[in-house]
Coordinates of C-alpha atoms in Angstrom, one line a residue:
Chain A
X4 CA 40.0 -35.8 37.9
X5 CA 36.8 -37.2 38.7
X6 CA 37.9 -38.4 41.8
X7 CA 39.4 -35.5 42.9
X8 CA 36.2 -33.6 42.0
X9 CA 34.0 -36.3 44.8
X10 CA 34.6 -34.5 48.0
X11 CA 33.3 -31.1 46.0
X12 CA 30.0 -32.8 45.2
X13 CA 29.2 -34.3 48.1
X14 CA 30.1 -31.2 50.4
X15 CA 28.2 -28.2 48.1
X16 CA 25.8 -30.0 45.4
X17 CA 22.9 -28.1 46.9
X18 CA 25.2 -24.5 46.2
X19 CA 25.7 -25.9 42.3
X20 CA 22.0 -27.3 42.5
X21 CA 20.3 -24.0 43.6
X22 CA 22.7 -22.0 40.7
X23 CA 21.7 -24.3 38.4
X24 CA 17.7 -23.9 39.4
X25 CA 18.2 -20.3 39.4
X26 CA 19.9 -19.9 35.6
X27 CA 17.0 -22.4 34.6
X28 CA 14.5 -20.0 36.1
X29 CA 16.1 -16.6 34.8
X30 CA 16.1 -18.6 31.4
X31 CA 12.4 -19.7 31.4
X32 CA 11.7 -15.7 32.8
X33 CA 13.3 -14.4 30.0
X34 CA 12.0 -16.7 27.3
X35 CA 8.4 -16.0 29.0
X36 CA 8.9 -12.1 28.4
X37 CA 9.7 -12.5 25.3
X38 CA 7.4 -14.1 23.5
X39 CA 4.5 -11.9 25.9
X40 CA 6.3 -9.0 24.1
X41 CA 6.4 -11.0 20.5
X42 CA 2.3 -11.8 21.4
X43 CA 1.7 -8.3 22.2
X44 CA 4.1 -7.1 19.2
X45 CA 2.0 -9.2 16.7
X46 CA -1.1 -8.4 18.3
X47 CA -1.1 -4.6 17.9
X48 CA 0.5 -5.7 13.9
X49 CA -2.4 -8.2 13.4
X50 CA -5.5 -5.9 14.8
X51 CA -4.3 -2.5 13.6
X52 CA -1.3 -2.1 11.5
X53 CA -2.1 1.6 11.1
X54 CA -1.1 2.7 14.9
X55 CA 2.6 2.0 13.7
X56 CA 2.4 5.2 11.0
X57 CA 0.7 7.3 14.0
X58 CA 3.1 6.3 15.9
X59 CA 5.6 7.8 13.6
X60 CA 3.8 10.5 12.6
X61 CA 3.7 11.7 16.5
X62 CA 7.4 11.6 16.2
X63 CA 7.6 13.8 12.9
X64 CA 4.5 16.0 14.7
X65 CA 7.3 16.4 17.9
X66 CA 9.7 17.1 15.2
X67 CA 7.9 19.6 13.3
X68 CA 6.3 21.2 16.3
X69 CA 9.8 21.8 18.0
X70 CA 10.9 23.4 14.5
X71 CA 7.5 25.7 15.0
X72 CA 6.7 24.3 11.8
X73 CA 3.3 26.2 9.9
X74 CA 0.7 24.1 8.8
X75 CA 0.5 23.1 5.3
X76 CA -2.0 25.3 4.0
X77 CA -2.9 28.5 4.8
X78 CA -4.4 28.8 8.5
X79 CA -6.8 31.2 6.9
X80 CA -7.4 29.3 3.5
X81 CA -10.8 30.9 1.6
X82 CA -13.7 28.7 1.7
X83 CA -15.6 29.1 -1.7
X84 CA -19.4 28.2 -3.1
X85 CA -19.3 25.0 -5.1
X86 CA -20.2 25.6 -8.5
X87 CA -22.3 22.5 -9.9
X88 CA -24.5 22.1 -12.7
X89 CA -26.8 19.0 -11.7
X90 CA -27.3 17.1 -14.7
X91 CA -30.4 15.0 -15.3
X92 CA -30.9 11.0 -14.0
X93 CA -30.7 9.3 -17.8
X94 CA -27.7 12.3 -18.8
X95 CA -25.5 11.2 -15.0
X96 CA -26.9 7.0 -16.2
X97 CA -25.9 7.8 -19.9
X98 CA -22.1 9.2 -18.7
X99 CA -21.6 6.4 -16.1
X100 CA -21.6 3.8 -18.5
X101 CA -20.3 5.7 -21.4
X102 CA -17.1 5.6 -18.7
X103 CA -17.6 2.2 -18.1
X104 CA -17.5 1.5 -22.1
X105 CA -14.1 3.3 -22.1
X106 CA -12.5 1.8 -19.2
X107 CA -13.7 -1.8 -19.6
X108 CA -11.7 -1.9 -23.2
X109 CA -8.2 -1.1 -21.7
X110 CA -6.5 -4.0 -21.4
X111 CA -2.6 -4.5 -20.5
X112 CA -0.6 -4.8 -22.8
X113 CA 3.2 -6.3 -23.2
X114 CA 3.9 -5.4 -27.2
X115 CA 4.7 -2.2 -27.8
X116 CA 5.5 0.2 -30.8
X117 CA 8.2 2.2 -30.7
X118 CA 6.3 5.0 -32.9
X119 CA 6.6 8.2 -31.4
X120 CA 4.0 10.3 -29.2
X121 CA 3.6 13.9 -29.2
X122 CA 5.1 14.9 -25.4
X123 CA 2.0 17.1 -25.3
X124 CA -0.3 14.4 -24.9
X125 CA 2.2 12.8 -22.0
X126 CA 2.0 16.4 -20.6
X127 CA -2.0 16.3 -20.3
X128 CA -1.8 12.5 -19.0
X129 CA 0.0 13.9 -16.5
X130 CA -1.7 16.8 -15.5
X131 CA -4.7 14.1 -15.1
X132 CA -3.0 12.3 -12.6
X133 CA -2.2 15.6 -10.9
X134 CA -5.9 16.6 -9.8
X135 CA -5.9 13.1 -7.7
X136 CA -7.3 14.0 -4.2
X137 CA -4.5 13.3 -1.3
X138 CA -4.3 13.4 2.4
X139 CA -4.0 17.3 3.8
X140 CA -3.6 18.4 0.3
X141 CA -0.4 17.3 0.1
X142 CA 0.3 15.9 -3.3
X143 CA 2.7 13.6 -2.7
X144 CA 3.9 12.2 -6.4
X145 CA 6.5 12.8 -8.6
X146 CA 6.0 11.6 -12.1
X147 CA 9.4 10.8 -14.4
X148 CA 8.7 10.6 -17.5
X149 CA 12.0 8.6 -19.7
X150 CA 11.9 9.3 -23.6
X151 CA 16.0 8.7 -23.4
X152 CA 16.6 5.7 -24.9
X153 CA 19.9 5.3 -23.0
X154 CA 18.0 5.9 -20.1
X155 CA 15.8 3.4 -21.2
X156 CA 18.2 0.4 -21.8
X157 CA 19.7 1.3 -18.1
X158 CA 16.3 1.2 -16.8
X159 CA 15.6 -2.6 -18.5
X160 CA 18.7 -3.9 -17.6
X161 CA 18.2 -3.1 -13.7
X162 CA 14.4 -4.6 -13.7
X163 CA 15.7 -7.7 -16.1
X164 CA 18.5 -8.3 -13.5
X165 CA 16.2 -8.2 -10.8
X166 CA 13.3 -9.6 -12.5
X167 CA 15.3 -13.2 -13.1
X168 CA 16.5 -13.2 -9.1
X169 CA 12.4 -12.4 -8.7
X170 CA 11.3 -15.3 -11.1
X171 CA 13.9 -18.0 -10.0
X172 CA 14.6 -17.3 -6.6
X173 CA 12.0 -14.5 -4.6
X174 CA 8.6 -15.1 -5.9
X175 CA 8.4 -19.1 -5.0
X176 CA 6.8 -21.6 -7.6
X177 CA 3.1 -20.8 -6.7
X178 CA 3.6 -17.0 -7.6
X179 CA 5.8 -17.9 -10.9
X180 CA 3.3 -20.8 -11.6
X181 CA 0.1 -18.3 -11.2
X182 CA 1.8 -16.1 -13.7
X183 CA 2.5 -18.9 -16.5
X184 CA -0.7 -18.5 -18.3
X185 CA -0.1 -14.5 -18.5
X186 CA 3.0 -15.6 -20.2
X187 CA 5.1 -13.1 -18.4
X188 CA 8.7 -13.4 -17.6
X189 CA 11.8 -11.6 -17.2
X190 CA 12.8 -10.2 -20.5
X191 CA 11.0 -7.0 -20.4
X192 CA 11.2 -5.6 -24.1
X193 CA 8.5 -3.0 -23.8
X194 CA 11.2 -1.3 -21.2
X195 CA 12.9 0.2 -24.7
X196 CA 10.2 0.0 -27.2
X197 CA 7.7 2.0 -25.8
X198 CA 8.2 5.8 -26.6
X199 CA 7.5 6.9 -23.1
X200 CA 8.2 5.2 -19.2
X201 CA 6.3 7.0 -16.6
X202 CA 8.1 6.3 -13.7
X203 CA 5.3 7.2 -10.3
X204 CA 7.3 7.9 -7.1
X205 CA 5.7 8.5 -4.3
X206 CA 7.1 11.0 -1.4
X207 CA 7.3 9.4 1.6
X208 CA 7.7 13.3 3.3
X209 CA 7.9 16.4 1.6
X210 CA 10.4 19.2 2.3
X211 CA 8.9 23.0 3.2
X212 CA 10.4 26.0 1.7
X213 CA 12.5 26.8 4.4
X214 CA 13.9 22.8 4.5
X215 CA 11.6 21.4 6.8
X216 CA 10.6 18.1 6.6
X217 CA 6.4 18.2 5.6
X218 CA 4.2 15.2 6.7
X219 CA 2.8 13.6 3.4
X220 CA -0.3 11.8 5.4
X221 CA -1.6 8.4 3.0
X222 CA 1.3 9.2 0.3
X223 CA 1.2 5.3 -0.9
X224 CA -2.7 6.0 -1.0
X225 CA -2.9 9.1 -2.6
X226 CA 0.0 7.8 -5.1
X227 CA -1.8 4.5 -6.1
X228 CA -5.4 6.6 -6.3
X229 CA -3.0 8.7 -8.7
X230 CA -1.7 5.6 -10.4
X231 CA -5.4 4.7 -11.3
X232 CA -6.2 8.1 -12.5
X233 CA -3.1 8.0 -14.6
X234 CA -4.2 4.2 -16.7
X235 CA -7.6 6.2 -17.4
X236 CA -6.1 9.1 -18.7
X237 CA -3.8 6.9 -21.2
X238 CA -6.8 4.8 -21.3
X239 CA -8.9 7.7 -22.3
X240 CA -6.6 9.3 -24.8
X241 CA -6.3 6.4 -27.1
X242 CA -2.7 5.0 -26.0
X243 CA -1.7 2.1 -24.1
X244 CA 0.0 0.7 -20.6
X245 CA 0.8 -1.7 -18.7
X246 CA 0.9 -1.2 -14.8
X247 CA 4.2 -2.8 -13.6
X248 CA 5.7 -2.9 -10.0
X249 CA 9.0 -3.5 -10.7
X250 CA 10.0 -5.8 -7.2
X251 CA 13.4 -5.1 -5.6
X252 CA 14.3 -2.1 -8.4
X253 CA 13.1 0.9 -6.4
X254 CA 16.6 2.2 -5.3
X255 CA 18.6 1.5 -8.6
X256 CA 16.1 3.1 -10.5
X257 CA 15.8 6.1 -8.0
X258 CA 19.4 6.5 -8.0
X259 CA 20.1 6.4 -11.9
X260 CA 17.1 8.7 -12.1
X261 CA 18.9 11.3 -9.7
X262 CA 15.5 11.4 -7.3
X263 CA 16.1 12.5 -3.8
X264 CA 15.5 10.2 -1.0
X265 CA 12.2 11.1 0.1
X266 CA 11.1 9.4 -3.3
X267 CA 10.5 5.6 -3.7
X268 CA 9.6 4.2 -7.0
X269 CA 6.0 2.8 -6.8
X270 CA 4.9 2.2 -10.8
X271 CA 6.3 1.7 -13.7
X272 CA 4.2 2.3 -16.8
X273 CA 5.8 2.0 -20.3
X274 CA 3.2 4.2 -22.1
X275 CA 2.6 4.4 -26.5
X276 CA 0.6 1.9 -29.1
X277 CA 0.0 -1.1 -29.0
X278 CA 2.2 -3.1 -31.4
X279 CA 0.7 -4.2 -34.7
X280 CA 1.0 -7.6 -33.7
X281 CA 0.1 -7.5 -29.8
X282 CA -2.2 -10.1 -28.4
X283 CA -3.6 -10.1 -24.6
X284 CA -4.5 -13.3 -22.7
X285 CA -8.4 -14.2 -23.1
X286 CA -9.5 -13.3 -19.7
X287 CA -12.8 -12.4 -18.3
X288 CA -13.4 -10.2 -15.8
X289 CA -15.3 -11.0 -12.1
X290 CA -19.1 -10.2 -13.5
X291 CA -20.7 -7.3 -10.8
X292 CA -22.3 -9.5 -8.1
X293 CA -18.8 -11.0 -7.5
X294 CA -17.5 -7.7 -6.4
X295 CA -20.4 -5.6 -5.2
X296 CA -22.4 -6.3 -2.3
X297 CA -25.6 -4.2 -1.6
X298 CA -27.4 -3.0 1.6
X299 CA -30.9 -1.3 1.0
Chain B
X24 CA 30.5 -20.0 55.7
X25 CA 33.2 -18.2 53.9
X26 CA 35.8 -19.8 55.4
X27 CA 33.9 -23.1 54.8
X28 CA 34.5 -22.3 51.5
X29 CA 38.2 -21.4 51.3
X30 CA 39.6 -25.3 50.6
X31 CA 37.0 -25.5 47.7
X32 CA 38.1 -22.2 45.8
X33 CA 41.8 -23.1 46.8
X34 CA 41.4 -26.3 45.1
X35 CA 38.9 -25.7 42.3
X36 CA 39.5 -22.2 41.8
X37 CA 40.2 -22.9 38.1
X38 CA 37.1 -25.1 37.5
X39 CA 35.1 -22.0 38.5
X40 CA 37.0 -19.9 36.3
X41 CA 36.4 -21.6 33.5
X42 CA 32.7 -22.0 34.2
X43 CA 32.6 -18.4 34.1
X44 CA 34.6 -17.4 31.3
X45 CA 32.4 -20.3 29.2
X46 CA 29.2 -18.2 30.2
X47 CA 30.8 -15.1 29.7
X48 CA 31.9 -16.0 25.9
X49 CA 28.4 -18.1 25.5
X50 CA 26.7 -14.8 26.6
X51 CA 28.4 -12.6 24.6
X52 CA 28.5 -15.4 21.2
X53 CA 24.3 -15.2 22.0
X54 CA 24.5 -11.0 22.2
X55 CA 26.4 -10.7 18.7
X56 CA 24.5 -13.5 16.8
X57 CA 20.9 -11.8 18.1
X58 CA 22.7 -8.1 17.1
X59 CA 23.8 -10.0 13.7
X60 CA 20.4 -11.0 13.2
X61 CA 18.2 -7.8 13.6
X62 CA 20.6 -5.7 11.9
X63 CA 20.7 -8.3 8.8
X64 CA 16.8 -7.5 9.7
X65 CA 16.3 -3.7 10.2
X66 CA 19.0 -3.9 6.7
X67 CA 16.7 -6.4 4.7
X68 CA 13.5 -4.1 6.0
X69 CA 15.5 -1.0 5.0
X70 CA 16.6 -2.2 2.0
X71 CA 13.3 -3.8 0.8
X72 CA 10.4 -3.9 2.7
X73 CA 9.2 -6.4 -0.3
X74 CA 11.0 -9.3 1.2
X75 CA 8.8 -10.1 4.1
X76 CA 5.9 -10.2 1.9
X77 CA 8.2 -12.6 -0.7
X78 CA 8.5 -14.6 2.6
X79 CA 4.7 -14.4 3.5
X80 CA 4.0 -15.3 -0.1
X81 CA 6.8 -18.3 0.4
X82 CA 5.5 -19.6 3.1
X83 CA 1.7 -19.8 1.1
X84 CA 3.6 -21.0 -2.0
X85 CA 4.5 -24.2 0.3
X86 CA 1.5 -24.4 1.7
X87 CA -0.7 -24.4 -1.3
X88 CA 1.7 -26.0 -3.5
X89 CA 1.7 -29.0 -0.5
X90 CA -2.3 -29.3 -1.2
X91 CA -1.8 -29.3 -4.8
X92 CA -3.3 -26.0 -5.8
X93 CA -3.9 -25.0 -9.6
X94 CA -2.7 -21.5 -10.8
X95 CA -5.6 -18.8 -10.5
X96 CA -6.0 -18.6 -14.2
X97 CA -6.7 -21.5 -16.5
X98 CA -2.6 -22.7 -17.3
X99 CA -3.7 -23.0 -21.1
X100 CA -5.5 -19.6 -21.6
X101 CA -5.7 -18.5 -24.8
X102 CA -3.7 -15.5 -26.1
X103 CA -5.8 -13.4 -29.0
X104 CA -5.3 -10.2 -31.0
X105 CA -5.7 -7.2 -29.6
X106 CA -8.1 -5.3 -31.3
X107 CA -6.7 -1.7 -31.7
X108 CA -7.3 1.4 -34.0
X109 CA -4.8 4.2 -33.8
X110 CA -6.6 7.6 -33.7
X111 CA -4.5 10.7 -35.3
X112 CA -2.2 12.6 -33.1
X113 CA -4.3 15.4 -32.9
X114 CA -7.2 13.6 -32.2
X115 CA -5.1 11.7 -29.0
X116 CA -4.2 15.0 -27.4
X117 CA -7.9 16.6 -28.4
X118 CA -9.1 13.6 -25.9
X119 CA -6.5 13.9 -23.5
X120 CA -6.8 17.3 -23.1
X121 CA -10.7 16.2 -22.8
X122 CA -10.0 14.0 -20.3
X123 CA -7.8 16.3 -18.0
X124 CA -10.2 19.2 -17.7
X125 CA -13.4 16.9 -16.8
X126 CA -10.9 15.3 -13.7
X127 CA -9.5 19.0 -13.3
X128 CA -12.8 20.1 -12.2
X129 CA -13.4 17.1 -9.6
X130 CA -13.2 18.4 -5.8
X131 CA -13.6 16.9 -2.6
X132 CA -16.9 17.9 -1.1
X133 CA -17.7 17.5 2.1
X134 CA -21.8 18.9 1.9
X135 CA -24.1 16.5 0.3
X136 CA -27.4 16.7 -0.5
X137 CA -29.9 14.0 0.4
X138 CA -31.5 13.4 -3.0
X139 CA -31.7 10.0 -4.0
X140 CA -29.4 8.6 -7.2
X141 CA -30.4 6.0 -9.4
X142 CA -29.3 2.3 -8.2
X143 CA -28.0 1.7 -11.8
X144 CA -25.8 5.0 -12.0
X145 CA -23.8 2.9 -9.1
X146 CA -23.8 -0.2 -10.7
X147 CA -21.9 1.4 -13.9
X148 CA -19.4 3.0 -11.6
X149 CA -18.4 0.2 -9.7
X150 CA -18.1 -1.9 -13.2
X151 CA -16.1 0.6 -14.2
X152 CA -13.9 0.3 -10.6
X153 CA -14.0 -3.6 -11.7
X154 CA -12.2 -2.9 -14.8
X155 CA -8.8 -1.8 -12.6
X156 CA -5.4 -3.9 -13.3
X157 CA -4.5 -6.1 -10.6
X158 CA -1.7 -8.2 -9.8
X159 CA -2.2 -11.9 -11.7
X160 CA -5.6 -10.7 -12.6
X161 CA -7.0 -11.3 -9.1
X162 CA -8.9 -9.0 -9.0
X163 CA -8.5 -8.5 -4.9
X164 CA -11.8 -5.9 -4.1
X165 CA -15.4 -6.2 -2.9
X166 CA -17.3 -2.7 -2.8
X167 CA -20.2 -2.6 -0.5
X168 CA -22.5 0.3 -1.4
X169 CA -24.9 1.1 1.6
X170 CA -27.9 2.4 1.0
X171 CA -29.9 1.5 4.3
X172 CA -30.3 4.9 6.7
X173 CA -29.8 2.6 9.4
X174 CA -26.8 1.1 8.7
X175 CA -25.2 4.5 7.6
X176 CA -26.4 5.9 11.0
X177 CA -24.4 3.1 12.0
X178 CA -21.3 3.5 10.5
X179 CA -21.8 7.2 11.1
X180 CA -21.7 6.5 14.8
X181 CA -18.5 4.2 14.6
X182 CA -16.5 6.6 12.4
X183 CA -17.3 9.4 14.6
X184 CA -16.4 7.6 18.0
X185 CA -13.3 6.7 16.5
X186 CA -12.7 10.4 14.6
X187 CA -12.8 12.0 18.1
X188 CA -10.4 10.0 19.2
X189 CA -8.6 10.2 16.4
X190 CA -8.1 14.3 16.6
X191 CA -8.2 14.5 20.2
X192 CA -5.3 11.9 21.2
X193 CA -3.6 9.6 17.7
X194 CA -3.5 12.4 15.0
X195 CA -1.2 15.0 17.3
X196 CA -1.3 18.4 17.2
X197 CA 0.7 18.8 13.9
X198 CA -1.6 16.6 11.5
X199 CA -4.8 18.2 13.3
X200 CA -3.2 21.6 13.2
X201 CA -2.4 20.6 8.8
X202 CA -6.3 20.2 8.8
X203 CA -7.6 23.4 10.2
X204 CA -7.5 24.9 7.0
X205 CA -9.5 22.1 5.2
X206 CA -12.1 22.5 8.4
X207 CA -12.6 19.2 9.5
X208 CA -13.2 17.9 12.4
X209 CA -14.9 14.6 14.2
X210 CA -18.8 15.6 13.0
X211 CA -19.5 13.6 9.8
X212 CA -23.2 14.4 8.5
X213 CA -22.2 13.0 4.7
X214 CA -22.0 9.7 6.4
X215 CA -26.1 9.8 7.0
X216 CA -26.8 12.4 4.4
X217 CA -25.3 11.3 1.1
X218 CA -27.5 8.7 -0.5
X219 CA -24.8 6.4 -1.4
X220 CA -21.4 5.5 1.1
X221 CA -19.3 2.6 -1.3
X222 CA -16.9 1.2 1.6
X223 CA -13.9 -0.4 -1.0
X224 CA -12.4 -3.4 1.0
X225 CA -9.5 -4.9 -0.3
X226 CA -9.1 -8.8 0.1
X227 CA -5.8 -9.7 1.3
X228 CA -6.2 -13.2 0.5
X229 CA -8.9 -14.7 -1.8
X230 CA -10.7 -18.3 -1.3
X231 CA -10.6 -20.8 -4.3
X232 CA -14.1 -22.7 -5.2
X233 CA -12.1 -25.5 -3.1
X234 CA -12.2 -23.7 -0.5
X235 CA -8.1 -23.1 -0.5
X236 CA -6.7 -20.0 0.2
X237 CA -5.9 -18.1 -3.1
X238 CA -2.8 -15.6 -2.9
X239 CA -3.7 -11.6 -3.9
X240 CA -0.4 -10.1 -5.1
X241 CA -0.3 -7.0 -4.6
X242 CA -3.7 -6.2 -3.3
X243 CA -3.4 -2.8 -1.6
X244 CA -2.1 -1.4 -4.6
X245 CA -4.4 -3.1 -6.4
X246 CA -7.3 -1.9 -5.0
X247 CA -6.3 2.0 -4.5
X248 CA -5.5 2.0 -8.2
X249 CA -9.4 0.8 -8.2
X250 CA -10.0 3.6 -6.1
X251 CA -8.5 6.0 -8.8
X252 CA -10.8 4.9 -11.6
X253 CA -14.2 4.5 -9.1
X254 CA -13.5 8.4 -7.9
X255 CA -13.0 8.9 -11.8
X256 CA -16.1 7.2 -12.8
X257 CA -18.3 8.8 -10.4
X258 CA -16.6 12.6 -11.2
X259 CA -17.3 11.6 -14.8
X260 CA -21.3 10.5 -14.4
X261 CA -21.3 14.4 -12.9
X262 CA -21.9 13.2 -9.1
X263 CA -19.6 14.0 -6.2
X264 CA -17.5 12.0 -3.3
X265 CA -15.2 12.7 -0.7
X266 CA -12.3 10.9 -0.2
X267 CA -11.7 9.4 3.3
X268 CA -9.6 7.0 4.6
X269 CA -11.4 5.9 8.4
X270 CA -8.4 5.7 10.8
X271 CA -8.8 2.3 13.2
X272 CA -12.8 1.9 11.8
X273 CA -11.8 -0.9 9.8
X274 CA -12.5 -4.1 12.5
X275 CA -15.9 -2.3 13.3
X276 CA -17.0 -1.3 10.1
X277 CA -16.2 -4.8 8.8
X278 CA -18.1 -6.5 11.6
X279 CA -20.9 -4.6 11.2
X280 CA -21.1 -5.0 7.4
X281 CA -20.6 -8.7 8.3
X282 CA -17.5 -8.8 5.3
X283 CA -14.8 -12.0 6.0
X284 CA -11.9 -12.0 7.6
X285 CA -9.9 -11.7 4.3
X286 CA -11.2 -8.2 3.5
X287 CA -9.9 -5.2 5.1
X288 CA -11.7 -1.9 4.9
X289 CA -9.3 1.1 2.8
X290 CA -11.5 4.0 1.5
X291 CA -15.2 5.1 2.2
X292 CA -16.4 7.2 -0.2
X293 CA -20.0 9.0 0.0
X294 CA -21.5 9.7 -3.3
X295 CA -24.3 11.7 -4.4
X296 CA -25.3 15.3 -5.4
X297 CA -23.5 18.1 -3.6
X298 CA -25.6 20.0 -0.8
X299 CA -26.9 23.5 -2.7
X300 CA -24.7 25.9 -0.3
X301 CA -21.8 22.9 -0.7
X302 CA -18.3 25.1 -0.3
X303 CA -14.8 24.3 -1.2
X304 CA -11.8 25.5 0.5
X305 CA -9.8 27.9 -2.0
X306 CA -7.1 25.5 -3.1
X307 CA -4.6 25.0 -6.2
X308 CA -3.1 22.3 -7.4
X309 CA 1.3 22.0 -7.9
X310 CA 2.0 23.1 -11.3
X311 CA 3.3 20.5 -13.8
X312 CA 6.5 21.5 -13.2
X313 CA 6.2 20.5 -9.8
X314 CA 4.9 17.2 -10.6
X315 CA 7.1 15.9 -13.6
X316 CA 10.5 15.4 -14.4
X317 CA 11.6 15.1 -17.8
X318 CA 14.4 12.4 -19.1
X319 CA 14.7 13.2 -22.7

């Protein structure tokens, strides 16, 4: 065979020489381009992650404007006087740390009672949350509130599954290790003790009355600013949470809840008492000049 | 030349055959395997946008895990009682009702007066902002609170640059056109009026007294739940805010403020006393209804 092959060789090596040159070329070309677009493609990620959404809102603004879509809000929405009664310096000094007082004792907590809240305080908690400002005025939340207790037990056995792939497999040792002195794992018994779970979906588009798809501009945003609101109004009234963000659960828990797929779970927050025998991890919070930084 | 040729593709015909069909197959083994690979891709980012930050976290885990890192929190913190006293049912609702009109009557204003607020009325609001769950208790947020006319000027001048830009060419014609009723536009006075702007900067990453970098679960979330509670706080003390989100000011404003790499700008809030002819647009809020589902 090789012998046969010799008089090939020797007569057009420079014909197999210059193909092989060539594909070794169109190889390093290729590669080249590649990583330039991979640079360039981490690049625009790394120095402004935001240009992706407006890229994708131009597409749902094409969308919407081939549709002849209205805006959101009336074109000729009222502007009205601001009615404010300014208080004085000590009264606005005496409020903002009577607010601080009231905040700075919620803790999270992981024992719950099962002792039963009036749905009318729920109702108000909500409402609460509901005032939270949002991009456009769009409003983007849905709150589910689960008293069920079926419902419940469905819910904690989908976080529980997923919980133990999280703890033994996703989060990695440093994550599971930085949680050990919380003493959190995946046996989440608060998921049917607690009266109440406030389930916070965020839309990520709405749908107009005629079926249109509606731009929801910031909807994580607006939903988390919501989800903050929401702690300080449970905070406020005298009952307790814990603010959960149940990893990998989002779709099993939208489905089983029958929420459409503009929704995606964002919180979970069992909400009731404390149990009589609940105890919290001794922790201290970062003292003010370790979060605020002045310039006079 | 051709007929040169002729012996060689008489003879060796099948050699080149082979060749070909080998490059073909090699070709088309590379195009499935790359296809395989971004569609197990686009399905894992479909499916669960969480995994890539599981990876990112991973890849940390390894890396601080390799230099020996301790968890955040001391591994034998103490657990203690929680201290708790159950108010009556009435008395829960009586607060939570309390607690939804004084957020009910919070509105965005965009007309602020110049008069000065007390330092410490700010101090008590961002303590209260401090008080916000995060994820592992890492508390991932630095407010800086500028006070300096020059440096709002600024910031004034960066937010406005970009603003044009932003309405004229990256918002489109549907998101400006979703504004019109709201009345903005590219012209921010607040930024040099209002006697307070609190720029909340989230810390992707924290830095251990070691110098090691120090993982922040969750910190976008984190930190717009903070959000939440510092609009809360300052609606509570009786003063005012708007809140805006600066599209592609972050790099500049960060610079500027000379914050680390680690902290990424979210929300700018202005805070002080409305402007005396301050307006409002005319809007409601979705009923509950709109808002809540019920699982009973």
């Amino acid at each position: 065979m090789f012998t046969e092959l010799l008089p090939f060789w020797t007569k057009y090596w420079y014909h197999v020489l210059i193909s092989i040159i060539f594909c070794i070329f169109f190889k390093l070309f290729y590669e080249v381009f590649k990583k330039g677009t991979i640079f360039i493609e981490n690049n625009r990620h790394n120095f402004n992650t935001l240009n992706n959404t407006v890229e994708q809102l131009k597409d749902i603004n094409q969308e919407t404007l081939e549709n002849n879509e209205e805006p959101v809000l009336p074109i000729n929405l009222k502007h009205i006087p601001y009615v404010y009664k300014r208080a004085s310096e000590e009264e606005i000094f005496c409020r903002a740390s009577k607010f601080y007082k009231i905040v700075a004792a919620r803790r999270t907590i992981r024992f719950f009672s099962p002792d039963p809240v009036p749905k009318e305080v729920i109702h108000e908690i909500i409402k609460a949350a509901g005032t939270t400002p949002s991009g456009a005025h769009t409003e983007p939340w849905t709150f589910v509130v689960v008293s069920n207790q079926k419902v419940k037990k469905q819910i904690r056995r989908i976080v529980e599954n997923e919980e133990e792939i999280n703890y033994k497999k996703r989060m990695g040792v440093k994550w599971t290790t930085d949680l050990l002195p919380l003493r959190t794992n995946w046996i989440k018994e608060y998921l049917t003790t607690a009266p109440y779970l406030i389930l916070v979906f965020k839309q990520i588009y709405g749908i107009s009355p005629k079926g249109k798809k509606k731009i929801h501009y910031y909807n994580e945003m607006s939903t988390c600013i919501a989800c903050g609101i929401l702690i300080t109004a449970i905070q406020y009234a005298g009952l307790v949470t814990l603010t959960s963000t149940p990893l990998n659960c989002g779709p099993a828990i939208r489905t089983l809840l029958g929420r459409p797929l503009n929704e995606k779970l964002l919180v979970l927050l069992p909400v009731g008492y404390p149990a009589k025998d609940a105890t919290v991890p001794d922790l201290q919070r970062k003292p003010l000049s370790d979060i605020l930084v002045e310039i006079d």
